[in-house]
Amino acid sequence: MKDFCCEYMDYHANFKCDIHENPYDCPDKIIIFDEKSNEYGIIIHDGGSSQIEINFCPWCGAKF
Ligand SMILES: [Zn+2]
Ligand SMILES: [Zn+2]
């Protein structure tokens, strides 16, 4: 398993909801981490599958 920059990112990147199979459907899921491209994104809950790519951790400021 990947080591994330801080416990907050670790929690949110690994967060899995029991109710919503699709992370884009879950209002509690805010960070999406793509292991293949090693990219982080913030999910925009607009009913689709939008996300904003982020280059810094919003909690600790670490650069990805
Ligand atoms: Zn962090
Ligand atoms: Zn959910």
PDB file of C-alpha atoms and ligand atoms in Angstrom:
ATOM      1  CA  MET A   1       0.000   0.000   0.000  1.00  0.00           C
ATOM      2  CA  LYS A   2       1.139   3.494  -0.792  1.00  0.00           C
ATOM      3  CA  ASP A   3       2.367   5.830   1.916  1.00  0.00           C
ATOM      4  CA  PHE A   4       0.495   9.096   1.793  1.00  0.00           C
ATOM      5  CA  CYS A   5       1.866  12.439   2.920  1.00  0.00           C
ATOM      6  CA  CYS A   6      -0.241  12.701   6.070  1.00  0.00           C
ATOM      7  CA  GLU A   7      -2.921  10.894   8.021  1.00  0.00           C
ATOM      8  CA  TYR A   8      -5.667  13.030   6.470  1.00  0.00           C
ATOM      9  CA  MET A   9      -4.697  12.141   2.933  1.00  0.00           C
ATOM     10  CA  ASP A  10      -4.216   8.545   3.990  1.00  0.00           C
ATOM     11  CA  TYR A  11      -7.742   8.486   5.371  1.00  0.00           C
ATOM     12  CA  HIS A  12      -9.427  10.229   2.450  1.00  0.00           C
ATOM     13  CA  ALA A  13      -7.509   8.501  -0.336  1.00  0.00           C
ATOM     14  CA  ASN A  14      -8.284   5.113   1.176  1.00  0.00           C
ATOM     15  CA  PHE A  15     -11.835   5.961   2.180  1.00  0.00           C
ATOM     16  CA  LYS A  16     -14.359   3.450   0.905  1.00  0.00           C
ATOM     17  CA  CYS A  17     -18.051   3.892   1.418  1.00  0.00           C
ATOM     18  CA  ASP A  18     -20.269   0.923   2.183  1.00  0.00           C
ATOM     19  CA  ILE A  19     -23.278   2.518   0.513  1.00  0.00           C
ATOM     20  CA  HIS A  20     -21.917   4.048  -2.678  1.00  0.00           C
ATOM     21  CA  GLU A  21     -20.002   1.739  -4.945  1.00  0.00           C
ATOM     22  CA  ASN A  22     -19.117   4.573  -7.296  1.00  0.00           C
ATOM     23  CA  PRO A  23     -16.912   7.110  -5.466  1.00  0.00           C
ATOM     24  CA  TYR A  24     -18.416   9.917  -7.548  1.00  0.00           C
ATOM     25  CA  ASP A  25     -21.812   9.149  -6.029  1.00  0.00           C
ATOM     26  CA  CYS A  26     -20.636   9.439  -2.452  1.00  0.00           C
ATOM     27  CA  PRO A  27     -20.733  12.847  -0.773  1.00  0.00           C
ATOM     28  CA  ASP A  28     -18.248  11.617   1.848  1.00  0.00           C
ATOM     29  CA  LYS A  29     -15.638  10.707  -0.715  1.00  0.00           C
ATOM     30  CA  ILE A  30     -13.705  13.839  -1.574  1.00  0.00           C
ATOM     31  CA  ILE A  31     -10.267  12.697  -2.695  1.00  0.00           C
ATOM     32  CA  ILE A  32      -9.637  10.329  -5.542  1.00  0.00           C
ATOM     33  CA  PHE A  33      -6.198   8.856  -6.051  1.00  0.00           C
ATOM     34  CA  ASP A  34      -5.288   7.257  -9.344  1.00  0.00           C
ATOM     35  CA  GLU A  35      -2.624   4.662  -8.678  1.00  0.00           C
ATOM     36  CA  LYS A  36      -1.813   4.201 -12.357  1.00  0.00           C
ATOM     37  CA  SER A  37      -1.034   7.831 -13.103  1.00  0.00           C
ATOM     38  CA  ASN A  38      -0.148   8.707  -9.486  1.00  0.00           C
ATOM     39  CA  GLU A  39      -2.524  11.654  -9.663  1.00  0.00           C
ATOM     40  CA  TYR A  40      -4.663  13.157  -6.947  1.00  0.00           C
ATOM     41  CA  GLY A  41      -7.976  14.813  -7.520  1.00  0.00           C
ATOM     42  CA  ILE A  42     -10.804  16.420  -5.605  1.00  0.00           C
ATOM     43  CA  ILE A  43     -14.185  15.057  -6.610  1.00  0.00           C
ATOM     44  CA  ILE A  44     -16.762  17.599  -7.735  1.00  0.00           C
ATOM     45  CA  HIS A  45     -20.142  16.296  -6.714  1.00  0.00           C
ATOM     46  CA  ASP A  46     -22.144  17.574  -9.641  1.00  0.00           C
ATOM     47  CA  GLY A  47     -23.820  14.291 -10.459  1.00  0.00           C
ATOM     48  CA  GLY A  48     -21.206  13.349 -13.022  1.00  0.00           C
ATOM     49  CA  SER A  49     -17.633  12.211 -12.660  1.00  0.00           C
ATOM     50  CA  SER A  50     -15.818  15.535 -12.502  1.00  0.00           C
ATOM     51  CA  GLN A  51     -12.682  16.081 -10.536  1.00  0.00           C
ATOM     52  CA  ILE A  52     -10.060  18.759 -10.134  1.00  0.00           C
ATOM     53  CA  GLU A  53      -6.500  17.592 -10.224  1.00  0.00           C
ATOM     54  CA  ILE A  54      -4.468  18.794  -7.275  1.00  0.00           C
ATOM     55  CA  ASN A  55      -0.702  19.043  -7.052  1.00  0.00           C
ATOM     56  CA  PHE A  56      -0.485  19.813  -3.362  1.00  0.00           C
ATOM     57  CA  CYS A  57      -2.063  18.196  -0.338  1.00  0.00           C
ATOM     58  CA  PRO A  58      -4.871  20.432   0.948  1.00  0.00           C
ATOM     59  CA  TRP A  59      -4.087  19.408   4.529  1.00  0.00           C
ATOM     60  CA  CYS A  60      -0.316  19.388   4.914  1.00  0.00           C
ATOM     61  CA  GLY A  61       0.775  21.169   1.718  1.00  0.00           C
ATOM     62  CA  ALA A  62       3.029  18.379   0.485  1.00  0.00           C
ATOM     63  CA  LYS A  63       3.777  18.452  -3.229  1.00  0.00           C
ATOM     64  CA  PHE A  64       2.749  15.349  -5.158  1.00  0.00           C
TER      65      PHE A  64
HETATM   66 ZN    ZN B   1      -0.841  15.633   3.320  1.00  0.00          ZN
HETATM   67 ZN    ZN B   2     -21.245   7.103   0.500  1.00  0.00          ZN
END
